[in-house]
Amino acid sequence: MSSIIEIRDLAKTYRVGHGKRKRVVEALRGVDLTIEEGEFFGLLGPNGAGKTTLIQCLTTLLLPTRGGGSVNGYDLLREPRKVRASIGCMLTGERSIYWKLTGRENLDYFGALYHMPKSRRRERVDSLVGLLDMEEFLDRRVETYSSGQRMKVAFAKSIITDPPILVLDEPTITLDVHAARELRSIVSDLNHTGVTVVYTTHLM
């Protein structure tokens, strides 16, 4: 097995407050991390432990204060577009999709951003509708969805391009027990096909 994600001495600090109350908060402190290709890697910790900050650095949404690394062979700092093209990402579920569009329009839009041909987008969306049981609501505007339905569309968006790496930050947080179990099963199946999964949670 070869490593698909390597993080070296990654640190992220923030300056918060004003005047004499200004202070430095260390969200990450010298993180070293190696994830093998095809691995299911879990980040378990309480809220505020830095899990989401690490994921945001890993997906190029935040620049680290210090350190760096590589994803799928691409340098985090020098090749961010290639890093993003290698990752399917679901961060804050509901806020990552457009509420005035339908679920189907969202998925078609995000597929187009990755230059998927229209016929391939239609075929992929149809397969995801069946996989995630979204037929009942996918052609309604997202603003009419329940939180669980929005989470399903956000998850579908993260795998629309069949990425080699899937990054999930608290993906089941708004799902009921049955839907959460179903989603974890789908993620496990994807991992068994060779997809590398990075999964953060504060739930055992």
XYZ file of N, CA, C and O in Angstrom:
816
model
N 0.835 -1.201 0.000
C 0.000 0.000 0.000
C 0.870 1.251 0.000
O 1.892 1.297 0.663
N 0.450 2.277 -0.739
C 1.191 3.535 -0.745
C 0.324 4.625 -0.128
O -0.893 4.555 -0.148
N 0.991 5.640 0.409
C 0.243 6.709 1.068
C -0.409 7.607 0.024
O 0.185 7.924 -1.005
N -1.655 8.003 0.298
C -2.378 8.892 -0.610
C -2.532 10.286 0.001
O -2.751 11.267 -0.700
N -2.383 10.365 1.338
C -2.412 11.655 2.037
C -1.242 11.693 3.013
O -1.051 10.761 3.801
N -0.463 12.763 2.948
C 0.641 12.963 3.883
C 0.594 14.399 4.401
O 0.568 15.341 3.613
N 0.561 14.539 5.703
C 0.556 15.848 6.349
C 1.801 15.950 7.219
O 2.108 15.026 7.981
N 2.527 17.067 7.135
C 3.771 17.230 7.872
C 3.756 18.536 8.671
O 3.613 19.618 8.099
N 3.880 18.410 9.984
C 4.038 19.549 10.888
C 2.988 20.634 10.630
O 3.292 21.826 10.617
N 1.749 20.225 10.433
C 0.689 21.174 10.087
C 0.220 21.932 11.331
O -0.108 21.333 12.352
N 0.197 23.245 11.220
C -0.255 24.091 12.327
C -1.167 25.180 11.784
O -1.000 25.657 10.660
N -2.162 25.542 12.602
C -3.051 26.640 12.249
C -3.358 27.432 13.507
O -3.849 26.888 14.502
N -3.057 28.721 13.471
C -3.349 29.594 14.599
C -4.226 30.746 14.136
O -4.199 31.158 12.977
N -5.025 31.256 15.066
C -5.909 32.388 14.820
C -5.632 33.460 15.864
O -5.342 33.154 17.021
N -5.761 34.699 15.462
C -5.714 35.807 16.420
C -7.145 36.260 16.678
O -7.869 36.588 15.738
N -7.558 36.240 17.915
C -8.924 36.600 18.258
C -8.925 37.712 19.301
O -7.953 37.910 20.030
N -10.042 38.445 19.358
C -10.156 39.525 20.330
C -9.625 40.836 19.784
O -9.174 40.931 18.635
N -9.648 41.883 20.635
C -9.215 43.219 20.234
C -8.357 43.838 21.332
O -8.529 43.558 22.522
N -7.456 44.713 20.892
C -6.641 45.468 21.842
C -5.883 44.565 22.803
O -5.231 43.601 22.406
N -5.968 44.891 24.096
C -5.249 44.126 25.111
C -5.805 42.705 25.279
O -5.148 41.846 25.856
N -7.024 42.493 24.788
C -7.632 41.162 24.918
C -7.281 40.252 23.746
O -7.753 39.129 23.673
N -6.482 40.755 22.824
C -6.110 39.939 21.669
C -5.250 38.764 22.127
O -4.341 38.918 22.940
N -5.573 37.583 21.614
C -4.800 36.396 21.970
C -4.710 35.458 20.773
O -5.466 35.583 19.802
N -3.788 34.532 20.838
C -3.576 33.559 19.772
C -4.188 32.225 20.187
O -3.949 31.741 21.293
N -4.997 31.662 19.305
C -5.604 30.354 19.547
C -4.964 29.347 18.597
O -4.926 29.561 17.380
N -4.464 28.262 19.151
C -3.890 27.189 18.341
C -4.960 26.152 18.030
O -5.382 25.407 18.908
N -5.409 26.140 16.785
C -6.396 25.134 16.385
C -5.714 23.812 16.052
O -6.248 22.732 16.324
N -4.518 23.898 15.450
C -3.713 22.722 15.138
C -2.281 22.996 15.572
O -1.775 24.100 15.368
N -1.633 21.981 16.118
C -0.270 22.168 16.602
C 0.628 21.034 16.113
O 0.667 19.953 16.688
N 1.322 21.259 15.010
C 2.306 20.306 14.506
C 1.761 18.918 14.213
O 2.297 17.913 14.693
N 0.718 18.842 13.395
C 0.088 17.547 13.078
C 0.874 16.824 11.984
O 1.168 17.392 10.929
N 1.223 15.576 12.250
C 1.815 14.674 11.257
C 0.828 13.534 11.021
O 0.314 12.949 11.974
N 0.606 13.220 9.751
C -0.443 12.254 9.433
C -0.135 11.574 8.102
O 0.235 12.231 7.135
N -0.268 10.258 8.082
C -0.128 9.500 6.839
C -1.337 8.585 6.692
O -1.665 7.832 7.614
N -1.997 8.677 5.550
C -3.164 7.835 5.268
C -2.868 7.033 4.013
O -2.479 7.590 2.980
N -3.037 5.729 4.119
C -2.728 4.841 3.001
C -3.873 4.805 1.989
O -5.033 4.994 2.343
N -3.524 4.547 0.753
C -4.527 4.416 -0.305
C -5.498 3.290 0.039
O -5.097 2.192 0.410
N -6.796 3.579 -0.036
C -7.816 2.590 0.250
C -8.159 2.449 1.720
O -9.015 1.637 2.086
N -7.538 3.260 2.573
C -7.783 3.170 4.013
C -9.093 3.867 4.394
O -9.541 4.800 3.728
N -9.717 3.394 5.457
C -10.841 4.095 6.083
C -10.272 4.705 7.358
O -10.032 4.002 8.338
N -10.051 6.018 7.333
C -9.345 6.697 8.423
C -10.320 7.553 9.217
O -10.982 8.432 8.665
N -10.417 7.297 10.509
C -11.330 8.042 11.355
C -10.613 9.061 12.219
O -9.548 8.782 12.779
N -11.177 10.260 12.307
C -10.713 11.289 13.235
C -11.792 11.437 14.308
O -12.876 11.956 14.044
N -11.502 10.951 15.497
C -12.465 10.959 16.584
C -12.010 11.926 17.664
O -10.867 11.873 18.115
N -12.890 12.830 18.056
C -12.532 13.777 19.108
C -13.705 14.674 19.439
O -14.665 14.771 18.673
N -13.636 15.353 20.576
C -14.739 16.229 20.983
C -14.828 17.471 20.106
O -13.888 17.800 19.369
N -15.958 18.151 20.180
C -16.088 19.432 19.488
C -14.993 20.379 19.981
O -14.719 20.457 21.179
N -14.368 21.093 19.045
C -13.314 22.022 19.409
C -11.924 21.418 19.405
O -10.939 22.104 19.698
N -11.818 20.128 19.035
C -10.512 19.467 19.052
C -9.648 19.824 17.842
O -8.455 19.546 17.835
N -10.245 20.437 16.807
C -9.480 20.810 15.608
C -9.731 19.917 14.418
O -9.084 20.067 13.376
N -10.706 19.005 14.511
C -10.972 18.075 13.411
C -11.357 18.820 12.132
O -10.806 18.566 11.063
N -12.310 19.735 12.250
C -12.780 20.448 11.064
C -11.696 21.359 10.500
O -11.544 21.482 9.276
N -10.902 21.984 11.363
C -9.791 22.813 10.883
C -8.807 21.977 10.084
O -8.331 22.399 9.011
N -8.493 20.784 10.574
C -7.591 19.896 9.843
C -8.173 19.531 8.480
O -7.472 19.567 7.462
N -9.461 19.203 8.453
C -10.114 18.848 7.189
C -10.111 20.036 6.226
O -9.886 19.878 5.022
N -10.351 21.228 6.743
C -10.361 22.414 5.881
C -8.980 22.703 5.307
O -8.863 23.163 4.165
N -7.930 22.441 6.062
C -6.565 22.578 5.522
C -6.304 21.491 4.481
O -5.720 21.745 3.424
N -6.758 20.285 4.775
C -6.548 19.151 3.884
C -7.235 19.344 2.536
O -6.743 18.900 1.499
N -8.378 20.041 2.541
C -9.142 20.247 1.314
C -8.879 21.617 0.688
O -9.599 22.034 -0.216
N -7.878 22.315 1.165
C -7.405 23.625 0.665
C -8.367 24.775 0.938
O -8.234 25.846 0.352
N -9.337 24.587 1.828
C -10.246 25.679 2.168
C -9.594 26.666 3.136
O -10.006 27.825 3.207
N -8.601 26.199 3.877
C -7.819 27.059 4.765
C -6.349 26.871 4.468
O -5.899 25.754 4.184
N -5.586 27.959 4.551
C -4.140 27.853 4.444
C -3.561 27.610 5.830
O -3.900 28.325 6.779
N -2.682 26.621 5.975
C -2.071 26.407 7.288
C -1.115 27.540 7.636
O -0.580 28.204 6.743
N -0.921 27.760 8.907
C 0.058 28.739 9.369
C 1.471 28.209 9.161
O 2.411 28.976 8.898
N 1.615 26.891 9.299
C 2.924 26.255 9.133
C 2.713 24.841 8.641
O 1.684 24.228 8.873
N 3.701 24.315 7.952
C 3.643 22.927 7.509
C 2.992 22.776 6.146
O 2.683 23.750 5.460
N 2.801 21.542 5.733
C 2.214 21.265 4.426
C 1.986 19.786 4.265
O 1.893 19.042 5.233
N 1.916 19.360 3.011
C 1.684 17.949 2.753
C 1.254 17.718 1.325
O 1.346 18.607 0.465
N 0.754 16.520 1.071
C 0.314 16.180 -0.278
C -0.939 15.316 -0.214
O -1.172 14.597 0.761
N -1.740 15.421 -1.263
C -2.966 14.642 -1.403
C -2.984 14.057 -2.809
O -2.903 14.803 -3.791
N -3.049 12.733 -2.882
C -3.049 12.044 -4.171
C -1.830 12.415 -5.017
O -1.897 12.480 -6.232
N -0.732 12.694 -4.337
C 0.509 13.043 -5.030
C 0.664 14.519 -5.349
O 1.696 14.930 -5.894
N -0.317 15.343 -5.015
C -0.279 16.774 -5.319
C 0.000 17.585 -4.059
O -0.556 17.305 -2.991
N 0.838 18.594 -4.198
C 1.211 19.422 -3.058
C 0.045 20.305 -2.618
O -0.584 20.972 -3.447
N -0.226 20.309 -1.324
C -1.351 21.081 -0.787
C -1.269 22.557 -1.116
O -2.272 23.202 -1.421
N -0.079 23.115 -1.029
C 0.075 24.559 -1.198
C 0.334 24.964 -2.648
O -0.139 26.006 -3.087
N 1.050 24.142 -3.400
C 1.421 24.518 -4.767
C 0.431 24.036 -5.824
O 0.388 24.597 -6.922
N -0.353 23.000 -5.517
C -1.263 22.429 -6.516
C -2.676 22.259 -5.956
O -3.265 21.177 -6.024
N -3.250 23.340 -5.421
C -4.558 23.204 -4.764
C -5.680 22.740 -5.691
O -6.578 22.012 -5.261
N -5.658 23.142 -6.965
C -6.726 22.714 -7.875
C -6.702 21.208 -8.091
O -7.750 20.557 -8.134
N -5.509 20.661 -8.230
C -5.386 19.215 -8.428
C -5.764 18.462 -7.160
O -6.323 17.361 -7.222
N -5.462 19.048 -6.012
C -5.884 18.452 -4.744
C -7.406 18.401 -4.681
O -8.004 17.361 -4.375
N -8.063 19.529 -4.986
C -9.532 19.591 -4.925
C -10.176 18.625 -5.911
O -11.229 18.038 -5.626
N -9.548 18.444 -7.079
C -10.098 17.539 -8.089
C -10.012 16.076 -7.649
O -10.709 15.218 -8.197
N -9.174 15.791 -6.645
C -8.983 14.424 -6.172
C -9.917 14.058 -5.026
O -9.957 12.900 -4.610
N -10.644 15.048 -4.507
C -11.396 14.853 -3.271
C -12.896 15.093 -3.473
O -13.296 16.082 -4.083
N -13.685 14.194 -2.931
C -15.106 14.455 -2.745
C -15.279 14.863 -1.296
O -14.801 14.171 -0.395
N -15.930 15.990 -1.069
C -15.917 16.559 0.280
C -17.316 16.929 0.748
O -18.079 17.563 0.021
N -17.636 16.513 1.967
C -18.893 16.905 2.600
C -18.542 17.476 3.962
O -18.197 16.759 4.890
N -18.600 18.802 4.054
C -18.213 19.456 5.296
C -19.438 19.783 6.127
O -19.866 19.012 6.954
N -20.032 20.930 5.870
C -21.164 21.346 6.696
C -22.468 21.087 5.954
O -23.273 21.983 5.781
N -22.605 19.846 5.489
C -23.791 19.339 4.821
C -24.748 20.327 4.213
O -24.664 20.658 3.043
N -25.683 20.831 5.010
C -26.789 21.623 4.501
C -26.343 22.920 3.840
O -26.986 23.416 2.941
N -25.236 23.510 4.301
C -24.816 24.803 3.765
C -23.990 24.682 2.488
O -23.584 25.684 1.921
N -23.719 23.472 2.043
C -22.864 23.292 0.871
C -23.661 23.159 -0.423
O -23.088 22.937 -1.481
N -24.986 23.306 -0.354
C -25.822 23.216 -1.544
C -26.718 24.456 -1.630
O -26.924 25.160 -0.645
N -27.221 24.708 -2.840
C -28.010 25.915 -3.088
C -29.496 25.658 -2.836
O -30.117 24.826 -3.485
N -30.058 26.407 -1.905
C -31.420 26.158 -1.443
C -32.484 26.545 -2.464
O -33.596 26.030 -2.416
N -32.185 27.455 -3.383
C -33.184 27.885 -4.370
C -33.229 26.967 -5.593
O -34.086 27.123 -6.458
N -32.296 26.022 -5.674
C -32.300 25.041 -6.749
C -32.905 23.736 -6.236
O -32.982 23.508 -5.036
N -33.311 22.888 -7.160
C -33.733 21.549 -6.754
C -32.492 20.720 -6.443
O -31.367 21.086 -6.812
N -32.694 19.579 -5.807
C -31.568 18.689 -5.551
C -30.921 18.228 -6.843
O -29.695 18.178 -6.956
N -31.752 17.921 -7.833
C -31.226 17.461 -9.125
C -30.403 18.559 -9.793
O -29.331 18.296 -10.347
N -30.898 19.787 -9.751
C -30.150 20.909 -10.334
C -28.819 21.119 -9.614
O -27.799 21.431 -10.239
N -28.821 20.961 -8.292
C -27.575 21.057 -7.536
C -26.556 20.032 -8.014
O -25.396 20.368 -8.278
N -26.989 18.790 -8.116
C -26.061 17.732 -8.505
C -25.546 17.934 -9.927
O -24.364 17.724 -10.213
N -26.434 18.356 -10.818
C -26.027 18.626 -12.194
C -25.017 19.773 -12.238
O -24.004 19.710 -12.953
N -25.255 20.814 -11.438
C -24.358 21.971 -11.395
C -22.963 21.583 -10.904
O -21.952 21.931 -11.509
N -22.912 20.838 -9.802
C -21.607 20.483 -9.248
C -20.867 19.501 -10.150
O -19.639 19.542 -10.242
N -21.595 18.638 -10.850
C -20.943 17.781 -11.829
C -20.353 18.592 -12.970
O -19.243 18.319 -13.441
N -21.083 19.629 -13.405
C -20.599 20.483 -14.490
C -19.342 21.247 -14.083
O -18.451 21.498 -14.913
N -19.248 21.620 -12.809
C -18.045 22.318 -12.333
C -16.793 21.475 -12.541
O -15.694 22.018 -12.711
N -16.969 20.153 -12.508
C -15.840 19.249 -12.715
C -15.762 18.755 -14.161
O -15.134 17.740 -14.448
N -16.456 19.478 -15.055
C -16.383 19.220 -16.502
C -16.883 17.825 -16.889
O -16.411 17.250 -17.869
N -17.836 17.302 -16.124
C -18.447 16.028 -16.515
C -19.377 16.278 -17.701
O -20.183 17.215 -17.670
N -19.321 15.456 -18.751
C -20.248 15.617 -19.881
C -21.691 15.486 -19.412
O -21.986 14.776 -18.448
N -22.601 16.175 -20.091
C -23.997 16.212 -19.669
C -24.604 14.816 -19.566
O -25.331 14.509 -18.612
N -24.302 13.959 -20.554
C -24.871 12.609 -20.534
C -24.352 11.825 -19.332
O -25.099 11.064 -18.702
N -23.092 12.010 -19.007
C -22.508 11.328 -17.846
C -23.104 11.866 -16.547
O -23.380 11.098 -15.613
N -23.359 13.186 -16.493
C -23.979 13.763 -15.298
C -25.369 13.183 -15.075
O -25.730 12.822 -13.957
N -26.146 13.097 -16.146
C -27.509 12.576 -16.032
C -27.488 11.122 -15.557
O -28.245 10.731 -14.670
N -26.586 10.342 -16.121
C -26.458 8.935 -15.735
C -26.029 8.796 -14.282
O -26.577 7.972 -13.537
N -25.078 9.644 -13.865
C -24.575 9.569 -12.492
C -25.643 10.000 -11.481
O -25.812 9.370 -10.438
N -26.360 11.066 -11.797
C -27.421 11.531 -10.897
C -28.495 10.460 -10.749
O -28.960 10.172 -9.642
N -28.874 9.834 -11.850
C -29.888 8.789 -11.785
C -29.448 7.637 -10.880
O -30.249 7.084 -10.118
N -28.168 7.279 -10.959
C -27.678 6.183 -10.124
C -27.672 6.573 -8.650
O -27.970 5.752 -7.773
N -27.368 7.854 -8.361
C -27.341 8.318 -6.975
C -28.743 8.439 -6.390
O -28.951 8.236 -5.198
N -29.708 8.760 -7.254
C -31.107 8.824 -6.800
C -31.528 7.470 -6.239
O -32.129 7.369 -5.161
N -31.172 6.402 -6.959
C -31.517 5.066 -6.494
C -30.717 4.659 -5.270
O -31.262 4.080 -4.321
N -29.435 4.984 -5.276
C -28.561 4.593 -4.166
C -29.000 5.211 -2.846
O -28.989 4.551 -1.799
N -29.426 6.481 -2.894
C -29.750 7.220 -1.675
C -31.256 7.416 -1.468
O -31.661 8.170 -0.577
N -32.065 6.778 -2.308
C -33.525 6.829 -2.161
C -34.027 8.277 -2.141
O -34.692 8.716 -1.198
N -33.721 9.028 -3.219
C -34.053 10.455 -3.262
C -35.145 10.798 -4.263
O -35.442 11.980 -4.470
N -35.752 9.789 -4.890
C -36.729 10.034 -5.951
C -37.879 10.927 -5.487
O -38.348 11.797 -6.229
N -38.324 10.736 -4.272
C -39.498 11.445 -3.758
C -39.303 12.958 -3.684
O -40.257 13.725 -3.857
N -38.078 13.414 -3.442
C -37.880 14.847 -3.181
C -36.866 15.541 -4.083
O -36.754 16.773 -4.049
N -36.141 14.823 -4.918
C -35.001 15.425 -5.621
C -35.395 16.547 -6.569
O -34.596 17.444 -6.829
N -36.627 16.552 -7.075
C -37.036 17.587 -8.020
C -37.795 18.736 -7.366
O -38.379 19.578 -8.052
N -37.764 18.787 -6.034
C -38.264 19.952 -5.307
C -37.090 20.854 -4.937
O -35.952 20.427 -4.878
N -37.405 22.127 -4.654
C -36.359 23.039 -4.196
C -35.802 22.578 -2.853
O -36.545 22.129 -1.982
N -34.515 22.752 -2.684
C -33.845 22.321 -1.461
C -34.431 23.010 -0.227
O -34.469 22.425 0.854
N -34.920 24.233 -0.379
C -35.461 24.967 0.773
C -36.679 24.271 1.380
O -37.061 24.562 2.514
N -37.283 23.324 0.642
C -38.444 22.592 1.169
C -38.039 21.278 1.845
O -38.893 20.576 2.375
N -36.761 20.956 1.834
C -36.300 19.656 2.341
C -36.220 19.623 3.866
O -36.002 20.650 4.517
N -36.295 18.435 4.400
C -35.932 18.223 5.798
C -34.403 18.240 5.898
O -33.701 18.150 4.873
N -33.883 18.342 7.116
C -32.430 18.368 7.277
C -31.802 17.066 6.784
O -30.713 17.076 6.193
N -32.481 15.950 6.992
C -31.961 14.676 6.522
C -31.910 14.594 5.003
O -30.957 14.044 4.424
N -32.917 15.148 4.327
C -32.934 15.158 2.868
C -31.814 16.049 2.320
O -31.146 15.696 1.340
N -31.604 17.194 2.966
C -30.500 18.066 2.544
C -29.158 17.366 2.711
O -28.268 17.497 1.876
N -29.012 16.614 3.804
C -27.773 15.893 4.044
C -27.527 14.832 2.974
O -26.396 14.617 2.534
N -28.594 14.182 2.515
C -28.449 13.179 1.458
C -27.961 13.808 0.159
O -27.087 13.256 -0.523
N -28.508 14.972 -0.185
C -28.073 15.651 -1.413
C -26.623 16.118 -1.276
O -25.829 16.016 -2.222
N -26.262 16.614 -0.097
C -24.880 17.045 0.138
C -23.925 15.861 0.003
O -22.822 15.990 -0.547
N -24.336 14.702 0.494
C -23.499 13.510 0.358
C -23.390 13.097 -1.112
O -22.303 12.770 -1.604
N -24.523 13.122 -1.824
C -24.507 12.778 -3.249
C -23.580 13.711 -4.009
O -22.841 13.285 -4.906
N -23.595 14.983 -3.647
C -22.699 15.960 -4.284
C -21.243 15.578 -4.079
O -20.412 15.733 -4.982
N -20.932 15.045 -2.895
C -19.530 14.731 -2.593
C -19.005 13.549 -3.403
O -17.788 13.398 -3.564
N -19.906 12.698 -3.927
C -19.442 11.535 -4.683
C -19.860 11.589 -6.152
O -19.704 10.603 -6.872
N -20.353 12.737 -6.599
C -20.863 12.858 -7.967
C -19.796 12.518 -9.005
O -20.077 11.979 -10.066
N -18.520 12.798 -8.704
C -17.441 12.592 -9.680
C -16.674 11.297 -9.482
O -15.635 11.089 -10.117
N -17.150 10.411 -8.595
C -16.409 9.179 -8.276
C -14.976 9.483 -7.840
O -14.019 8.972 -8.423
N -14.786 10.319 -6.828
C -13.432 10.731 -6.444
C -12.661 9.580 -5.779
O -13.265 8.698 -5.152
N -11.325 9.589 -5.886
C -10.528 8.552 -5.218
C -10.452 8.743 -3.710
O -10.139 7.808 -2.977
N -10.737 9.980 -3.238
C -10.692 10.289 -1.810
C -12.011 10.934 -1.414
O -12.489 11.855 -2.070
N -12.596 10.441 -0.322
C -13.851 10.981 0.182
C -13.622 11.504 1.599
O -13.171 10.761 2.472
N -13.904 12.794 1.806
C -13.709 13.431 3.109
C -15.070 13.803 3.671
O -15.813 14.583 3.062
N -15.402 13.253 4.837
C -16.720 13.451 5.442
C -16.550 14.000 6.855
O -15.943 13.361 7.712
N -17.112 15.175 7.084
C -17.015 15.811 8.400
C -18.385 15.749 9.078
O -19.302 16.466 8.699
N -18.528 14.875 10.057
C -19.790 14.682 10.788
C -20.969 14.477 9.827
O -21.988 15.179 9.894
N -20.887 13.496 8.919
C -21.910 13.371 7.873
C -23.283 12.943 8.363
O -24.275 13.176 7.671
N -23.369 12.309 9.526
C -24.668 11.785 9.974
C -25.289 12.621 11.087
O -26.267 12.206 11.702
N -24.755 13.816 11.322
C -25.140 14.578 12.512
C -26.627 14.945 12.550
O -27.214 15.061 13.624
N -27.275 15.123 11.377
C -28.700 15.484 11.382
C -29.592 14.337 10.909
O -30.789 14.544 10.692
N -29.023 13.154 10.746
C -29.809 12.029 10.251
C -30.397 11.223 11.398
O -29.812 11.133 12.482
N -31.553 10.604 11.152
C -32.103 9.702 12.161
C -31.289 8.405 12.161
O -30.413 8.194 11.309
N -31.565 7.546 13.115
C -30.746 6.341 13.314
C -30.708 5.473 12.056
O -29.646 5.010 11.631
N -31.876 5.266 11.437
C -31.934 4.411 10.242
C -31.145 5.015 9.092
O -30.343 4.324 8.438
N -31.350 6.310 8.819
C -30.663 6.971 7.704
C -29.155 7.026 7.949
O -28.356 6.878 7.014
N -28.748 7.253 9.200
C -27.322 7.300 9.535
C -26.672 5.942 9.288
O -25.574 5.850 8.729
N -27.361 4.889 9.699
C -26.828 3.534 9.486
C -26.708 3.238 7.991
O -25.733 2.640 7.532
N -27.705 3.666 7.233
C -27.713 3.452 5.788
C -26.548 4.182 5.127
O -25.853 3.625 4.272
N -26.325 5.435 5.528
C -25.234 6.210 4.928
C -23.881 5.597 5.276
O -22.998 5.489 4.425
N -23.705 5.176 6.542
C -22.433 4.548 6.926
C -22.186 3.272 6.121
O -21.050 2.959 5.753
N -23.256 2.536 5.826
C -23.125 1.326 5.021
C -22.666 1.659 3.604
O -21.807 0.966 3.030
N -23.222 2.732 3.030
C -22.834 3.147 1.678
C -21.374 3.576 1.663
O -20.612 3.226 0.749
N -20.963 4.337 2.681
C -19.560 4.776 2.768
C -18.635 3.563 2.881
O -17.576 3.503 2.240
N -19.039 2.588 3.684
C -18.243 1.368 3.830
C -18.123 0.624 2.506
O -17.039 0.143 2.145
N -19.228 0.552 1.759
C -19.188 -0.106 0.446
C -18.246 0.621 -0.505
O -17.495 -0.022 -1.260
N -18.268 1.951 -0.490
C -17.365 2.728 -1.340
C -15.912 2.443 -0.973
O -15.047 2.289 -1.844
N -15.650 2.367 0.323
C -14.296 2.060 0.785
C -13.844 0.688 0.294
O -12.687 0.507 -0.106
N -14.761 -0.273 0.278
C -14.416 -1.618 -0.178
C -14.105 -1.653 -1.672
O -13.449 -2.592 -2.142
N -14.552 -0.641 -2.421
C -14.219 -0.571 -3.851
C -12.889 0.126 -4.080
O -12.452 0.268 -5.223
N -12.243 0.601 -2.997
C -10.926 1.231 -3.132
C -10.885 2.707 -2.829
O -9.804 3.325 -2.856
N -12.034 3.328 -2.544
C -12.059 4.760 -2.219
C -11.451 4.972 -0.828
O -11.797 4.278 0.126
N -10.532 5.906 -0.719
C -9.959 6.276 0.570
C -10.943 7.197 1.285
O -11.406 8.176 0.703
N -11.264 6.887 2.534
C -12.250 7.652 3.283
C -11.607 8.280 4.505
O -10.910 7.609 5.265
N -11.820 9.590 4.681
C -11.430 10.300 5.901
C -12.726 10.752 6.542
O -13.482 11.523 5.965
N -12.985 10.271 7.763
C -14.293 10.420 8.403
C -14.105 11.019 9.791
O -13.459 10.422 10.647
N -14.648 12.207 10.011
C -14.528 12.819 11.340
C -15.842 12.706 12.098
O -16.929 12.802 11.517
N -15.729 12.498 13.393
C -16.920 12.389 14.234
C -16.536 12.599 15.685
O -15.366 12.479 16.051
N -17.517 12.939 16.510
C -17.294 12.945 17.951
C -18.121 11.858 18.616
O -18.227 11.798 19.830
N -18.710 10.972 17.784
C -19.537 9.883 18.307
C -18.797 8.557 18.192
O -18.266 8.223 17.117
N -18.770 7.790 19.277
C -18.125 6.487 19.228
C -18.920 5.518 18.340
O -18.366 4.636 17.731
